[in-house]
Short mmCIF file of C-alpha atoms in Angstrom, two decimals:
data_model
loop_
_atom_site.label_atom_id
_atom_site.label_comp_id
_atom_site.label_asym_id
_atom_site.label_seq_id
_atom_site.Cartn_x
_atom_site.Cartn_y
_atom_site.Cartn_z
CA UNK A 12 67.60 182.24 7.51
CA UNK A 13 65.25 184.09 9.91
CA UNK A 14 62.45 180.77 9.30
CA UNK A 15 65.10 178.71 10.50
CA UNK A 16 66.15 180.54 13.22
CA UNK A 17 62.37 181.03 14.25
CA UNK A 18 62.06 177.09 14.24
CA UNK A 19 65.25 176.66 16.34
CA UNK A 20 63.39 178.91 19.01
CA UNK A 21 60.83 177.32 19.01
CA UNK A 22 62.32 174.02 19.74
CA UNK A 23 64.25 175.97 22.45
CA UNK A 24 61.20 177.63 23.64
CA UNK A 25 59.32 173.76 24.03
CA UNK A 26 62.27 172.28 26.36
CA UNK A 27 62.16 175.18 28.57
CA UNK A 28 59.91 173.53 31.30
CA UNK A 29 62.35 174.05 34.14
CA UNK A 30 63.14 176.75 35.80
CA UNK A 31 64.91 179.00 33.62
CA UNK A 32 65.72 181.58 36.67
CA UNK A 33 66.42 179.43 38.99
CA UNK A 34 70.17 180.61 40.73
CA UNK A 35 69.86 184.19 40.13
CA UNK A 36 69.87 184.13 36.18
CA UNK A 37 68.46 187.37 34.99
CA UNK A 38 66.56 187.86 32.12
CA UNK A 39 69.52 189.67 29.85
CA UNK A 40 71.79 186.08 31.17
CA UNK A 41 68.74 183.64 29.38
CA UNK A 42 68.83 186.12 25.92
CA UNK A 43 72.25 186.40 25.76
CA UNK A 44 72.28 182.29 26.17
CA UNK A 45 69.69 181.60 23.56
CA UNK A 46 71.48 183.89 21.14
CA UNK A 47 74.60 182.60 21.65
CA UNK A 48 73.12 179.41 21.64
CA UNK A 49 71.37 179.89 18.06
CA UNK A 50 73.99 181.50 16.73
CA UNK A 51 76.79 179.28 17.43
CA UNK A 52 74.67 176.42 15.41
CA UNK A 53 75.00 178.75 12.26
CA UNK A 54 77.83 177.79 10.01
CA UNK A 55 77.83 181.34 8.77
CA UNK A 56 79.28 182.52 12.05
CA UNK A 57 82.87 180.71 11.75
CA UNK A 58 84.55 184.33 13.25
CA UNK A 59 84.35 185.53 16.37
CA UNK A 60 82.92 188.97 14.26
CA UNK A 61 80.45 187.07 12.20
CA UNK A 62 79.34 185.44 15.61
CA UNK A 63 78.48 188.42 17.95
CA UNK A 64 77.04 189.77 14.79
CA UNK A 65 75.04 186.92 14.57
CA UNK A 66 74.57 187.51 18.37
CA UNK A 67 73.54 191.05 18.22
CA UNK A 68 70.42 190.33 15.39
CA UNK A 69 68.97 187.19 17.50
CA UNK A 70 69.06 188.98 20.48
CA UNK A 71 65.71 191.13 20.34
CA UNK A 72 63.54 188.33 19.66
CA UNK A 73 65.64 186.15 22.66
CA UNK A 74 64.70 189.29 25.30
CA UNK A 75 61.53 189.06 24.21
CA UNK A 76 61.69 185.37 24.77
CA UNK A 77 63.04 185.42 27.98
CA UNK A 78 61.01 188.15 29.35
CA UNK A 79 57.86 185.70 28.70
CA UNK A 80 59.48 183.08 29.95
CA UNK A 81 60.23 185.26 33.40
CA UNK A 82 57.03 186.23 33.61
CA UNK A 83 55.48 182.56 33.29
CA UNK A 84 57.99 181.67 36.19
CA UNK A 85 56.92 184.95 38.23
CA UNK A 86 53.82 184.34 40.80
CA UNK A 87 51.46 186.87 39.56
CA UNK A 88 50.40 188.49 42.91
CA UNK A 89 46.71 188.10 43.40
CA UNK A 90 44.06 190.36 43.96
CA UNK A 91 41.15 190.85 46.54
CA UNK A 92 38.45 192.48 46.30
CA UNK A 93 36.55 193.56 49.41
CA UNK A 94 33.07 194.96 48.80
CA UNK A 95 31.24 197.10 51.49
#
């Protein structure tokens, strides 16, 4: 289960060239998406309880996701060094 959710990711992760935080999406917004997003493909999570428990395991490994993603999207503020 967890080998084919990693592959999903990973397919989600490789058509995430845009913008992801474009409009004011935060990062918890783009987890909560991809979780809900993986989850939701699961045939396991036919209830609303099996899905946000579904939700609530995928959603680590989507913060940790996102919070690349934002920081790939961030300009990294540069630094300059002055020697005297």
């Amino acid at each position: 289960k967890d080998i084919n959710h990693f592959s999903q990711l990973k397919k989600v992760r490789s058509t995430m060239s845009y913008n992801v935080f474009s409009g004011g999406r935060t990062k918890e917004s783009v987890a909560y998406d991809l979780a809900l997003a993986l989850a939701a493909k699961e045939p396991s999570s036919s209830t609303p309880g099996a899905l946000i428990e579904r939700i609530a395991d995928l959603l680590p490994e989507c913060r940790s996701v996102a919070e690349s993603k934002f920081n790939a999207e961030v300009l990294s503020p540069f630094t300059l060094t002055i020697s005297c």
